[in-house]
mmCIF file of C-alpha atoms in Angstrom:
data_model
loop_
_atom_site.group_PDB
_atom_site.id
_atom_site.type_symbol
_atom_site.label_atom_id
_atom_site.label_comp_id
_atom_site.label_asym_id
_atom_site.label_seq_id
_atom_site.Cartn_x
_atom_site.Cartn_y
_atom_site.Cartn_z
ATOM 1 C CA MET A 1 -1.664 59.050 57.330
ATOM 2 C CA ASN A 2 -1.567 62.137 59.654
ATOM 3 C CA GLY A 3 -4.841 61.484 61.465
ATOM 4 C CA GLU A 4 -5.803 59.436 64.399
ATOM 5 C CA ARG A 5 -6.824 56.044 63.743
ATOM 6 C CA ASP A 6 -10.619 54.970 63.852
ATOM 7 C CA VAL A 7 -10.528 51.641 65.722
ATOM 8 C CA LEU A 8 -13.383 49.416 66.293
ATOM 9 C CA ARG A 9 -13.384 46.946 69.221
ATOM 10 C CA ASP A 10 -10.534 44.558 69.793
ATOM 11 C CA GLY A 11 -7.998 47.009 67.775
ATOM 12 C CA VAL A 12 -9.579 46.235 64.238
ATOM 13 C CA SER A 13 -9.620 49.034 61.905
ATOM 14 C CA PRO A 14 -12.495 49.631 59.575
ATOM 15 C CA ALA A 15 -10.223 49.198 56.474
ATOM 16 C CA ASP A 16 -8.883 45.771 57.793
ATOM 17 C CA GLY A 17 -12.505 44.467 57.738
ATOM 18 C CA PRO A 18 -13.595 40.994 58.370
ATOM 19 C CA ALA A 19 -12.952 38.108 56.056
ATOM 20 C CA GLU A 20 -16.657 38.534 54.684
ATOM 21 C CA ALA A 21 -15.653 41.940 53.214
ATOM 22 C CA VAL A 22 -13.053 40.408 51.037
ATOM 23 C CA GLY A 23 -15.393 40.007 48.135
ATOM 24 C CA GLN A 24 -14.526 37.928 45.113
ATOM 25 C CA ALA A 25 -11.753 35.362 45.123
ATOM 26 C CA VAL A 26 -8.539 36.382 43.473
ATOM 27 C CA GLN A 27 -7.738 34.893 40.176
ATOM 28 C CA MET A 28 -4.358 33.333 39.933
ATOM 29 C CA PRO A 29 -2.136 35.230 37.607
ATOM 30 C CA PRO A 30 0.407 33.568 35.413
ATOM 31 C CA ALA A 31 3.713 32.951 37.057
ATOM 32 C CA GLY A 32 5.776 36.225 36.912
ATOM 33 C CA GLY A 33 2.735 37.768 36.041
ATOM 34 C CA SER A 34 0.633 40.623 37.809
ATOM 35 C CA ALA A 35 -2.561 40.893 39.807
ATOM 36 C CA ARG A 36 -4.779 43.898 39.055
ATOM 37 C CA GLY A 37 -7.278 44.221 42.200
ATOM 38 C CA GLN A 38 -9.048 40.949 42.508
ATOM 39 C CA ALA A 39 -9.448 40.135 38.812
ATOM 40 C CA GLY A 40 -6.287 38.642 37.339
ATOM 41 C CA ALA A 41 -3.754 40.310 35.249
ATOM 42 C CA GLY A 42 -3.185 44.017 34.488
ATOM 43 C CA PRO A 43 -0.543 46.643 34.130
ATOM 44 C CA ALA A 44 1.779 47.518 36.791
ATOM 45 C CA THR A 45 0.960 51.246 36.732
ATOM 46 C CA PRO A 46 -2.539 52.584 36.147
ATOM 47 C CA GLN A 47 -3.031 53.796 32.551
ATOM 48 C CA ARG A 48 -4.414 57.302 32.430
ATOM 49 C CA GLY A 49 -6.313 58.759 29.600
ATOM 50 C CA GLY A 50 -9.483 57.002 30.031
ATOM 51 C CA ASP A 51 -8.941 53.382 31.060
ATOM 52 C CA GLY A 52 -7.091 53.716 34.387
ATOM 53 C CA PRO A 53 -8.233 52.274 37.580
ATOM 54 C CA ARG A 54 -10.980 55.079 38.308
ATOM 55 C CA GLU A 55 -14.595 54.660 39.426
ATOM 56 C CA PRO A 56 -17.039 54.114 36.721
ATOM 57 C CA ALA A 57 -18.995 57.101 35.595
ATOM 58 C CA ASP A 58 -22.168 55.534 36.697
ATOM 59 C CA GLY A 59 -20.686 55.556 40.351
ATOM 60 C CA SER A 60 -20.983 51.899 40.751
ATOM 61 C CA ALA A 61 -18.040 50.068 42.675
ATOM 62 C CA ARG A 62 -15.343 48.403 40.452
ATOM 63 C CA SER A 63 -15.242 44.681 40.939
ATOM 64 C CA ASP A 64 -11.479 44.661 40.428
ATOM 65 C CA VAL A 65 -10.630 47.134 43.317
ATOM 66 C CA PRO A 66 -10.133 45.580 46.591
ATOM 67 C CA GLN A 67 -12.978 46.202 49.109
ATOM 68 C CA ASN A 68 -10.487 46.606 51.942
ATOM 69 C CA ALA A 69 -6.728 46.218 53.067
ATOM 70 C CA ALA A 70 -7.244 42.220 53.890
ATOM 71 C CA ALA A 71 -8.452 41.990 50.232
ATOM 72 C CA ALA A 72 -5.556 43.793 48.734
ATOM 73 C CA ARG A 73 -3.191 41.642 50.987
ATOM 74 C CA ALA A 74 -4.950 38.534 49.543
ATOM 75 C CA VAL A 75 -4.131 39.759 46.103
ATOM 76 C CA VAL A 76 -0.342 40.050 47.163
ATOM 77 C CA ILE A 77 -0.267 36.687 48.862
ATOM 78 C CA ARG A 78 -1.902 35.054 45.853
ATOM 79 C CA LEU A 79 0.683 36.790 43.583
ATOM 80 C CA LEU A 80 3.557 35.604 45.460
ATOM 81 C CA GLU A 81 2.307 32.066 45.723
ATOM 82 C CA ALA A 82 1.613 32.000 42.027
ATOM 83 C CA ARG A 83 5.187 33.158 41.407
ATOM 84 C CA PHE A 84 7.173 31.376 44.009
ATOM 85 C CA GLY A 85 5.168 28.257 44.528
ATOM 86 C CA GLY A 86 4.435 28.436 48.141
ATOM 87 C CA PRO A 87 6.366 27.994 51.274
ATOM 88 C CA ASP A 88 8.985 25.626 49.840
ATOM 89 C CA GLY A 89 11.962 27.906 50.686
ATOM 90 C CA LYS A 90 12.402 29.100 47.054
ATOM 91 C CA GLY A 91 10.594 32.391 47.653
ATOM 92 C CA PRO A 92 11.222 35.527 49.496
ATOM 93 C CA ALA A 93 12.101 35.376 53.223
ATOM 94 C CA GLU A 94 9.213 35.510 55.709
ATOM 95 C CA VAL A 95 10.252 39.040 56.902
ATOM 96 C CA VAL A 96 10.501 40.333 53.290
ATOM 97 C CA VAL A 97 6.786 38.832 52.767
ATOM 98 C CA ALA A 98 5.652 40.402 55.946
ATOM 99 C CA ASP A 99 7.210 43.877 54.792
ATOM 100 C CA ALA A 100 5.261 43.510 51.454
ATOM 101 C CA LEU A 101 2.162 42.839 53.271
ATOM 102 C CA LEU A 102 2.673 45.785 55.752
ATOM 103 C CA VAL A 103 3.132 48.310 52.958
ATOM 104 C CA THR A 104 0.251 46.952 51.011
ATOM 105 C CA SER A 105 -1.790 47.467 54.153
ATOM 106 C CA GLU A 106 -0.587 50.962 54.885
ATOM 107 C CA LEU A 107 -1.069 52.330 51.261
ATOM 108 C CA VAL A 108 -4.641 50.654 50.896
ATOM 109 C CA THR A 109 -5.758 51.613 54.374
ATOM 110 C CA ASN A 110 -4.793 55.235 54.001
ATOM 111 C CA ALA A 111 -6.280 55.314 50.636
ATOM 112 C CA PHE A 112 -9.738 54.615 52.220
ATOM 113 C CA ARG A 113 -8.912 56.566 55.371
ATOM 114 C CA HIS A 114 -7.297 59.869 53.959
ATOM 115 C CA GLY A 115 -7.627 59.553 50.349
ATOM 116 C CA GLY A 116 -11.300 59.551 49.529
ATOM 117 C CA GLY A 117 -11.391 55.951 48.649
ATOM 118 C CA LEU A 118 -9.414 53.278 46.799
ATOM 119 C CA THR A 119 -9.813 53.855 43.028
ATOM 120 C CA GLY A 120 -7.428 51.372 41.791
ATOM 121 C CA PHE A 121 -4.958 48.703 42.753
ATOM 122 C CA THR A 122 -2.266 46.670 40.854
ATOM 123 C CA ALA A 123 0.599 44.307 42.150
ATOM 124 C CA GLU A 124 3.078 42.976 39.702
ATOM 125 C CA ILE A 125 6.374 40.876 40.257
ATOM 126 C CA THR A 126 9.105 42.542 38.180
ATOM 127 C CA ASP A 127 12.941 41.639 38.063
ATOM 128 C CA ASP A 128 13.436 44.294 40.717
ATOM 129 C CA GLY A 129 10.700 43.138 43.255
ATOM 130 C CA LEU A 130 6.956 43.729 44.099
ATOM 131 C CA LEU A 131 5.587 46.596 42.220
ATOM 132 C CA LEU A 132 2.412 48.056 44.022
ATOM 133 C CA THR A 133 0.254 50.825 42.435
ATOM 134 C CA VAL A 134 -2.531 52.199 44.710
ATOM 135 C CA ALA A 135 -4.690 54.913 43.434
ATOM 136 C CA ASP A 136 -7.048 56.990 45.407
ATOM 137 C CA ALA A 137 -9.479 59.902 44.920
ATOM 138 C CA SER A 138 -7.519 62.615 46.900
ATOM 139 C CA THR A 139 -5.009 64.998 45.278
ATOM 140 C CA GLN A 140 -3.369 65.666 48.785
ATOM 141 C CA ALA A 141 0.024 64.183 49.064
ATOM 142 C CA PRO A 142 1.050 61.852 52.023
ATOM 143 C CA VAL A 143 2.406 63.763 55.076
ATOM 144 C CA VAL A 144 4.915 63.232 57.655
ATOM 145 C CA THR A 145 3.758 64.336 61.087
ATOM 146 C CA GLU A 146 6.111 66.341 63.111
ATOM 147 C CA ARG A 147 6.703 64.632 66.378
ATOM 148 C CA ASP A 148 7.305 65.737 69.964
ATOM 149 C CA PRO A 149 9.997 63.513 71.180
ATOM 150 C CA GLY A 150 8.499 63.401 74.635
ATOM 151 C CA ALA A 151 5.000 62.402 73.375
ATOM 152 C CA ALA A 152 3.455 59.126 72.207
ATOM 153 C CA PRO A 153 0.968 60.106 69.520
ATOM 154 C CA ILE A 154 -1.531 57.966 67.948
ATOM 155 C CA GLY A 155 -1.254 57.462 64.269
ATOM 156 C CA GLY A 156 1.061 59.161 61.645
ATOM 157 C CA TYR A 157 3.653 56.286 61.467
ATOM 158 C CA GLY A 158 2.255 54.671 58.221
ATOM 159 C CA TRP A 159 4.095 56.896 55.477
ATOM 160 C CA PRO A 160 7.533 56.797 57.190
ATOM 161 C CA LEU A 161 6.917 52.829 57.306
ATOM 162 C CA VAL A 162 6.362 52.819 53.757
ATOM 163 C CA ARG A 163 9.307 54.889 52.848
ATOM 164 C CA ARG A 164 11.672 52.805 55.139
ATOM 165 C CA LEU A 165 10.277 49.488 53.802
ATOM 166 C CA THR A 166 10.401 50.244 49.996
ATOM 167 C CA GLU A 167 13.190 50.597 47.520
ATOM 168 C CA TRP A 168 11.490 53.543 46.171
ATOM 169 C CA VAL A 169 8.116 55.156 46.363
ATOM 170 C CA SER A 170 6.608 57.858 44.118
ATOM 171 C CA VAL A 171 3.279 59.833 44.274
ATOM 172 C CA THR A 172 1.843 60.968 40.903
ATOM 173 C CA HIS A 173 -1.049 63.487 41.111
ATOM 174 C CA HIS A 174 -3.780 63.744 38.446
ATOM 175 C CA LEU A 175 -7.049 65.752 38.145
ATOM 176 C CA ASP A 176 -9.151 63.271 40.134
ATOM 177 C CA GLY A 177 -6.623 61.921 42.691
ATOM 178 C CA LYS A 178 -3.132 60.333 42.807
ATOM 179 C CA ASP A 179 -1.377 57.165 42.395
ATOM 180 C CA ILE A 180 1.180 55.799 44.819
ATOM 181 C CA VAL A 181 3.745 53.445 43.088
ATOM 182 C CA ALA A 182 6.037 51.520 45.360
ATOM 183 C CA LEU A 183 8.709 48.937 44.898
ATOM 184 C CA ILE A 184 9.408 46.358 47.483
ATOM 185 C CA ALA A 185 12.593 44.270 47.143
ATOM 186 C CA LEU A 186 11.977 40.508 47.420
ATOM 187 C CA THR A 187 15.491 39.448 48.157
#
């Protein structure tokens, strides 16, 4: 979050990826349920002590961890559609959904870009809103870049945006990385 953004042609970042990079289809969770990565239901926060969202010991990629930010956004969109039944006016306002997708994109993109890779992702709708947990392989905490008011630097806006758009956000460190848990109000 404090580095410059690697940008491919036409402003597309590597973590946003093409639609082909999304991987498996998201299974629909039960209404009011949760989505873990791309593989249906799972806990809102990663379980530590052996069965958390870490990479397998053999080094193979986890099938339930989104391959990029677009895939993570798809998980959130499917979860919201399953919970609220689509765009019939009963779900959250369009701006609230946009905020939720922006927070998802920022956290997942930065796990890939600065966190040594995404090792876990869960999304759950609770009574308080959308609860996201993004796990990565870095023990380094997100940082806020000091800005020169007269300059227009590239990058470094993600963490302040996440903090502004969430009700709360927490960072929990563990031996092989960290979990960032964020709550986005859906009202």
